[in-house]
Short mmCIF file of C-alpha atoms and ligand atoms in Angstrom, two decimals:
data_model
loop_
_atom_site.label_atom_id
_atom_site.label_comp_id
_atom_site.label_asym_id
_atom_site.label_seq_id
_atom_site.Cartn_x
_atom_site.Cartn_y
_atom_site.Cartn_z
CA UNK A 1 26.17 -15.40 8.10
CA UNK A 2 23.57 -12.77 8.83
CA UNK A 3 21.22 -11.79 5.97
CA UNK A 4 21.91 -8.41 4.44
CA UNK A 5 19.22 -5.75 4.28
CA UNK A 6 19.56 -3.33 1.39
CA UNK A 7 17.50 -0.15 1.14
CA UNK A 8 16.43 1.39 -2.17
CA UNK A 9 16.54 5.24 -1.71
CA UNK A 10 13.82 6.47 0.56
CA UNK A 11 13.44 3.09 2.30
CA UNK A 12 16.27 3.55 4.81
CA UNK A 13 13.99 3.84 7.84
CA UNK A 14 12.18 0.53 7.34
CA UNK A 15 15.47 -1.21 6.40
CA UNK A 16 17.00 0.09 9.65
CA UNK A 17 14.03 -1.02 11.67
CA UNK A 18 13.96 -4.46 10.09
CA UNK A 19 17.75 -4.84 10.67
CA UNK A 20 17.26 -3.88 14.31
CA UNK A 21 14.24 -6.03 15.01
CA UNK A 22 15.48 -9.15 13.13
CA UNK A 23 19.23 -8.72 13.98
CA UNK A 24 20.09 -8.48 10.30
CA UNK A 25 23.05 -6.59 8.85
CA UNK A 26 22.44 -3.36 6.87
CA UNK A 27 24.32 -3.49 3.52
CA UNK A 28 25.03 -0.34 1.54
CA UNK A 29 24.22 0.07 -2.10
CA UNK A 30 24.55 2.91 -4.54
CA UNK A 31 21.49 3.69 -6.66
CA UNK A 32 21.94 6.79 -8.84
CA UNK A 33 21.19 8.09 -12.28
CA UNK A 34 23.78 8.68 -14.95
CA UNK A 35 23.52 12.14 -16.58
CA UNK A 36 21.59 10.53 -19.46
CA UNK A 37 18.86 9.36 -17.12
CA UNK A 38 19.84 5.67 -17.03
CA UNK A 39 20.24 3.98 -13.60
CA UNK A 40 23.50 2.87 -12.10
CA UNK A 41 23.40 0.49 -9.09
CA UNK A 42 26.13 -1.03 -7.18
CA UNK A 43 26.13 -3.38 -4.08
CA UNK A 44 28.74 -1.89 -1.73
CA UNK A 45 28.91 -4.65 0.84
CA UNK A 46 29.87 -8.31 0.68
CA UNK A 47 26.67 -10.38 0.15
CA UNK A 48 28.22 -13.61 -1.26
CA UNK A 49 26.60 -16.62 0.46
CA UNK A 50 24.10 -14.42 2.36
CA UNK A 51 20.39 -13.92 1.96
CA UNK A 52 19.78 -10.35 0.65
CA UNK A 53 16.59 -8.52 1.49
CA UNK A 54 15.84 -5.43 -0.62
CA UNK A 55 13.39 -2.90 0.84
CA UNK A 56 11.54 -0.82 -1.65
CA UNK A 57 8.00 0.41 -1.36
CA UNK A 58 6.64 0.86 -4.89
CA UNK A 59 4.43 3.94 -5.07
CA UNK A 60 5.40 6.08 -8.10
CA UNK A 61 6.73 2.80 -9.51
CA UNK A 62 7.88 3.73 -12.97
CA UNK A 63 11.00 5.44 -11.70
CA UNK A 64 11.74 2.69 -9.19
CA UNK A 65 11.24 -0.54 -11.09
CA UNK A 66 14.33 -0.44 -13.30
CA UNK A 67 16.82 0.37 -10.59
CA UNK A 68 15.10 -2.17 -8.29
CA UNK A 69 15.37 -5.01 -10.84
CA UNK A 70 18.98 -3.99 -11.53
CA UNK A 71 19.80 -4.00 -7.80
CA UNK A 72 18.27 -7.47 -7.41
CA UNK A 73 20.34 -8.69 -10.29
CA UNK A 74 23.46 -7.12 -8.85
CA UNK A 75 22.83 -8.80 -5.49
CA UNK A 76 22.37 -12.20 -7.11
CA UNK A 77 25.43 -11.71 -9.33
CA UNK A 78 27.41 -10.69 -6.25
CA UNK A 79 26.73 -14.16 -4.88
CA UNK A 80 23.69 -13.64 -2.59
CA UNK A 81 22.17 -17.03 -1.70
CA UNK A 82 18.68 -15.64 -2.18
CA UNK A 83 17.17 -12.29 -2.94
CA UNK A 84 13.90 -11.19 -1.21
CA UNK A 85 11.81 -8.03 -1.72
CA UNK A 86 9.94 -6.19 0.97
CA UNK A 87 7.56 -3.90 -0.97
CA UNK A 88 5.01 -2.60 1.57
CA UNK A 89 3.05 -0.97 -1.32
CA UNK A 90 2.73 -3.09 -4.42
CA UNK A 91 1.91 -1.11 -7.60
CA UNK A 92 -0.27 -1.74 -10.62
CA UNK A 93 -2.66 -4.06 -8.70
CA UNK A 94 -5.68 -1.91 -9.67
CA UNK A 95 -5.01 -2.55 -13.33
CA UNK A 96 -6.25 -6.09 -12.85
CA UNK A 97 -8.34 -6.46 -16.06
CA UNK A 98 -8.54 -5.22 -19.61
CA UNK A 99 -11.08 -2.39 -19.13
CA UNK A 100 -10.97 -1.37 -22.74
CA UNK A 101 -9.82 -2.94 -26.04
CA UNK A 102 -6.18 -2.47 -26.61
CA UNK A 103 -5.26 -2.24 -22.93
CA UNK A 104 -3.20 -4.88 -21.09
CA UNK A 105 -3.49 -6.32 -17.61
CA UNK A 106 -0.59 -4.42 -16.08
CA UNK A 107 -0.65 -6.19 -12.79
CA UNK A 108 0.33 -9.45 -14.54
CA UNK A 109 3.24 -7.95 -16.35
CA UNK A 110 4.68 -6.17 -13.34
CA UNK A 111 4.19 -9.27 -11.22
CA UNK A 112 6.05 -11.37 -13.70
CA UNK A 113 8.96 -8.85 -14.14
CA UNK A 114 9.51 -8.73 -10.40
CA UNK A 115 9.14 -12.47 -10.04
CA UNK A 116 12.01 -13.05 -12.52
CA UNK A 117 14.41 -11.14 -10.23
CA UNK A 118 13.52 -12.07 -6.62
CA UNK A 119 12.96 -15.26 -4.79
CA UNK A 120 10.21 -14.11 -2.43
CA UNK A 121 8.01 -11.08 -1.70
CA UNK A 122 6.57 -9.55 1.43
CA UNK A 123 3.89 -6.82 0.89
CA UNK A 124 1.03 -5.17 2.81
CA UNK A 125 -2.62 -5.50 1.78
CA UNK A 126 -2.08 -5.52 -1.95
CA UNK A 127 -5.19 -4.43 -3.81
CA UNK A 128 -6.80 -7.80 -4.44
CA UNK A 129 -10.09 -7.26 -6.26
CA UNK A 130 -10.42 -9.12 -9.47
CA UNK A 131 -7.12 -10.86 -8.72
CA UNK A 132 -8.04 -13.00 -5.80
CA UNK A 133 -4.55 -13.99 -4.68
CA UNK A 134 -1.04 -12.64 -5.29
CA UNK A 135 0.03 -16.02 -6.65
CA UNK A 136 -2.13 -15.26 -9.73
CA UNK A 137 0.41 -12.56 -10.75
CA UNK A 138 3.59 -13.35 -8.73
CA UNK A 139 5.08 -16.67 -9.37
CA UNK A 140 7.50 -16.47 -6.38
CA UNK A 141 6.28 -17.23 -2.85
CA UNK A 142 4.76 -14.18 -1.21
CA UNK A 143 3.58 -13.16 2.28
CA UNK A 144 0.79 -10.66 2.70
CA UNK A 145 0.68 -8.54 5.88
CA UNK A 146 -2.79 -7.35 6.85
CA UNK A 147 -3.20 -3.91 8.35
CA UNK A 148 -6.70 -4.45 9.75
CA UNK A 149 -5.55 -5.28 13.30
CA UNK A 150 -3.27 -2.20 13.53
CA UNK A 151 -5.98 0.06 11.99
CA UNK A 152 -8.64 -1.28 14.43
CA UNK A 153 -6.23 -0.73 17.43
CA UNK A 154 -5.73 2.87 16.35
CA UNK A 155 -9.44 3.45 15.94
CA UNK A 156 -10.24 1.99 19.34
CA UNK A 157 -7.59 4.13 21.02
CA UNK A 158 -8.31 7.39 19.19
CA UNK A 159 -11.95 7.64 18.00
CA UNK A 160 -14.87 7.93 20.40
CA UNK A 161 -18.01 6.07 19.32
CA UNK A 162 -16.80 5.22 15.74
CA UNK A 163 -18.84 4.14 12.73
CA UNK A 164 -16.57 2.51 10.18
CA UNK A 165 -17.43 3.32 6.58
CA UNK A 166 -16.20 1.57 3.45
CA UNK A 167 -16.42 3.61 0.21
CA UNK A 168 -17.40 0.69 -2.07
CA UNK A 169 -18.46 -2.89 -2.25
CA UNK A 170 -14.80 -4.07 -2.63
CA UNK A 171 -14.04 -2.68 0.75
CA UNK A 172 -16.91 -4.50 2.53
CA UNK A 173 -14.90 -7.49 3.72
CA UNK A 174 -11.96 -5.37 4.82
CA UNK A 175 -14.04 -2.68 6.67
CA UNK A 176 -16.12 -5.37 8.28
CA UNK A 177 -12.98 -6.97 9.64
CA UNK A 178 -11.67 -3.65 11.01
CA UNK A 179 -15.13 -2.87 12.49
CA UNK A 180 -15.34 -6.20 14.19
CA UNK A 181 -11.87 -5.92 15.72
CA UNK A 182 -12.62 -2.37 16.87
CA UNK A 183 -16.07 -3.46 18.27
CA UNK A 184 -17.78 -0.85 16.10
CA UNK A 185 -20.66 -0.81 13.58
CA UNK A 186 -19.95 -0.34 9.85
CA UNK A 187 -21.65 0.67 6.67
CA UNK A 188 -20.51 0.20 3.07
CA UNK A 189 -21.34 2.67 0.24
CA UNK A 190 -21.87 2.24 -3.43
CA UNK A 191 -19.25 3.81 -5.69
CA UNK A 192 -19.26 4.45 -9.39
CA UNK A 193 -16.06 5.72 -11.04
CA UNK A 194 -16.60 7.54 -14.32
CA UNK A 195 -12.97 8.65 -14.77
CA UNK A 196 -9.68 9.13 -12.93
CA UNK A 197 -11.12 12.03 -10.91
CA UNK A 198 -14.83 11.60 -11.40
CA UNK A 199 -16.24 9.38 -8.64
CA UNK A 200 -19.82 9.18 -7.31
CA UNK A 201 -20.82 7.39 -4.05
CA UNK A 202 -24.21 6.79 -2.64
CA UNK A 203 -24.70 6.72 1.12
CA UNK A 204 -27.22 4.36 2.79
CA UNK A 205 -29.40 5.63 5.62
CA UNK A 206 -26.70 7.41 7.55
CA UNK A 207 -28.95 9.64 9.54
CA UNK A 208 -29.29 7.04 12.33
CA UNK A 209 -25.57 7.29 12.88
CA UNK A 210 -25.53 11.01 13.75
CA UNK A 211 -24.21 10.43 17.31
CA UNK A 212 -21.19 8.47 15.87
CA UNK A 213 -17.78 9.67 14.57
CA UNK A 214 -17.56 8.40 10.97
CA UNK A 215 -14.20 6.72 10.11
CA UNK A 216 -13.69 6.22 6.35
CA UNK A 217 -11.32 3.37 5.64
CA UNK A 218 -9.87 2.38 2.31
CA UNK A 219 -6.83 0.46 1.19
CA UNK A 220 -5.50 3.14 -1.16
CA UNK A 221 -5.97 6.93 -1.35
CA UNK A 222 -4.73 8.16 -4.65
CA UNK A 223 -6.59 11.19 -6.11
CA UNK A 224 -8.75 11.14 -2.87
CA UNK A 225 -11.89 11.65 -5.01
CA UNK A 226 -13.50 8.60 -3.45
CA UNK A 227 -12.93 9.94 0.04
CA UNK A 228 -13.78 13.53 -0.85
CA UNK A 229 -17.00 12.48 -2.38
CA UNK A 230 -17.85 10.43 0.68
CA UNK A 231 -16.95 13.23 3.08
CA UNK A 232 -19.29 15.59 1.23
CA UNK A 233 -22.16 13.13 1.39
CA UNK A 234 -21.71 12.42 5.03
CA UNK A 235 -21.48 16.14 5.88
CA UNK A 236 -24.64 16.87 3.86
CA UNK A 237 -26.36 14.12 5.76
CA UNK A 238 -25.48 15.90 9.00
CA UNK A 239 -22.83 13.47 10.30
CA UNK A 240 -19.74 14.72 12.13
CA UNK A 241 -16.61 15.45 10.16
CA UNK A 242 -15.06 12.06 9.40
CA UNK A 243 -11.67 10.61 10.19
CA UNK A 244 -10.18 9.39 6.87
CA UNK A 245 -7.94 6.36 7.09
CA UNK A 246 -5.94 4.50 4.40
CA UNK A 247 -3.35 1.73 4.45
CA UNK A 248 -1.45 3.16 1.43
CA UNK A 249 -1.04 6.99 1.35
CA UNK A 250 -0.39 7.39 -2.32
CA UNK A 251 -1.91 10.87 -2.40
CA UNK A 252 -1.38 12.05 -6.00
CA UNK A 253 -0.55 15.73 -6.52
CA UNK A 254 -2.69 17.89 -4.14
CA UNK A 255 -4.96 15.06 -2.98
CA UNK A 256 -3.97 15.31 0.66
CA UNK A 257 -4.60 19.05 0.82
CA UNK A 258 -7.83 18.59 -1.13
CA UNK A 259 -9.08 15.97 1.35
CA UNK A 260 -8.37 18.22 4.33
CA UNK A 261 -10.03 21.09 2.54
CA UNK A 262 -13.11 18.93 1.85
CA UNK A 263 -13.76 18.61 5.61
CA UNK A 264 -11.88 15.57 6.84
CA UNK A 265 -11.46 15.89 10.58
CA UNK A 266 -8.17 13.98 10.41
CA UNK A 267 -6.31 11.95 7.82
CA UNK A 268 -4.43 8.92 9.05
CA UNK A 269 -2.43 6.26 7.26
CA UNK A 270 -0.15 3.32 7.83
CA UNK A 271 3.48 3.81 7.04
CA UNK A 272 3.68 1.65 3.86
CA UNK A 273 4.47 4.88 1.93
CA UNK A 274 6.19 7.72 3.82
CA UNK A 275 3.70 10.59 4.21
CA UNK A 276 2.78 13.32 6.64
CA UNK A 277 -0.39 11.33 7.49
CA UNK A 278 1.48 8.24 8.67
CA UNK A 279 0.35 7.43 12.22
CA UNK A 280 0.33 3.61 12.22
CA UNK A 281 3.60 1.66 12.07
CA UNK A 282 3.44 -1.77 10.47
CA UNK A 283 7.12 -2.59 11.09
CA UNK A 284 6.34 -5.32 13.60
CA UNK A 285 4.03 -7.43 11.35
CA UNK A 286 6.28 -6.75 8.31
CA UNK A 287 9.28 -7.94 10.36
CA UNK A 288 7.28 -11.12 11.31
CA UNK A 289 6.61 -11.86 7.68
CA UNK A 290 10.27 -11.32 6.72
CA UNK A 291 11.43 -13.52 9.59
CA UNK A 292 9.26 -16.31 8.24
CA UNK A 293 10.60 -15.90 4.72
CA UNK A 294 14.22 -16.07 5.95
CA UNK A 295 13.75 -19.33 7.79
C1 R5P B 301 -10.27 1.25 -5.43
O1 R5P B 301 -10.36 0.33 -6.10
C2 R5P B 301 -9.47 1.37 -4.21
O2 R5P B 301 -9.84 0.48 -3.16
C3 R5P B 301 -9.67 2.80 -3.71
O3 R5P B 301 -10.99 3.05 -3.39
C4 R5P B 301 -9.17 3.78 -4.81
O4 R5P B 301 -7.86 3.43 -5.22
C5 R5P B 301 -9.18 5.22 -4.30
O5 R5P B 301 -8.75 5.96 -5.35
P1 R5P B 301 -8.93 7.57 -5.36
O6 R5P B 301 -8.23 8.08 -4.12
O7 R5P B 301 -8.19 8.00 -6.58
O8 R5P B 301 -10.38 7.86 -5.39
#
């Protein structure tokens, strides 16, 4: 029997693409809210004896987690032989340590909640900083898709004479990888975050790169303060208006508009979160990872 692909609301396009690429069957489900705000989920297709794959990217996660976990439970109780989760954006990974007394390491709790309901996980470049590997927070087997190859291909095809720039030390390895694949030089900045929207970056001797097109790359853009601060520094140093690239286009509130207004030449993202800036499809590598998990 073919595995069944179930989309959480908003994830229909990736679910359709995965079904087409992997010859899986799309299975309908209802996910709605009762008038009192509680979630009601229902699997609308026979999944007994079949592997179920739920597709749900997890930006703005607080509204999605409860229905997602209920849907995974419903699939299992309907007889699915296994329940997998494709979550191109994995939330709470930046809350990876107790920064202040009284806080908790949210990444660990969210990882353990999801791990109780699914048998495997596929995600794209989760924010792995102080957590070195997903297995430290997810107890189920997981596959991580890396966007670096697709980002590098886009840069090569679209940016003349690029200089890849990482906004902080954490990004060094990732930016270096993209730069190497794109055959371009790279620089990494020093970032200090003083608050949610208070970010300072320092730029190394950028003057020698004036003939290049700066390409800022980061895994997540949320408030865009990191990128906005970097764009301002680069412009003051006399560099060309940079292309800003992110894997995960979270873009809180007016962040996208703010970044364009700050002088970004273009804003480009991968399609892990649906957004106007999506220009790079990761369906093919995500499908490869799902295929492996379904074997
Ligand atoms: C940081 O740890 C991440 O890699 C990004 O640099 C960060 O999430 C960007 O956040 P924001 O857009 O809010 O500055």
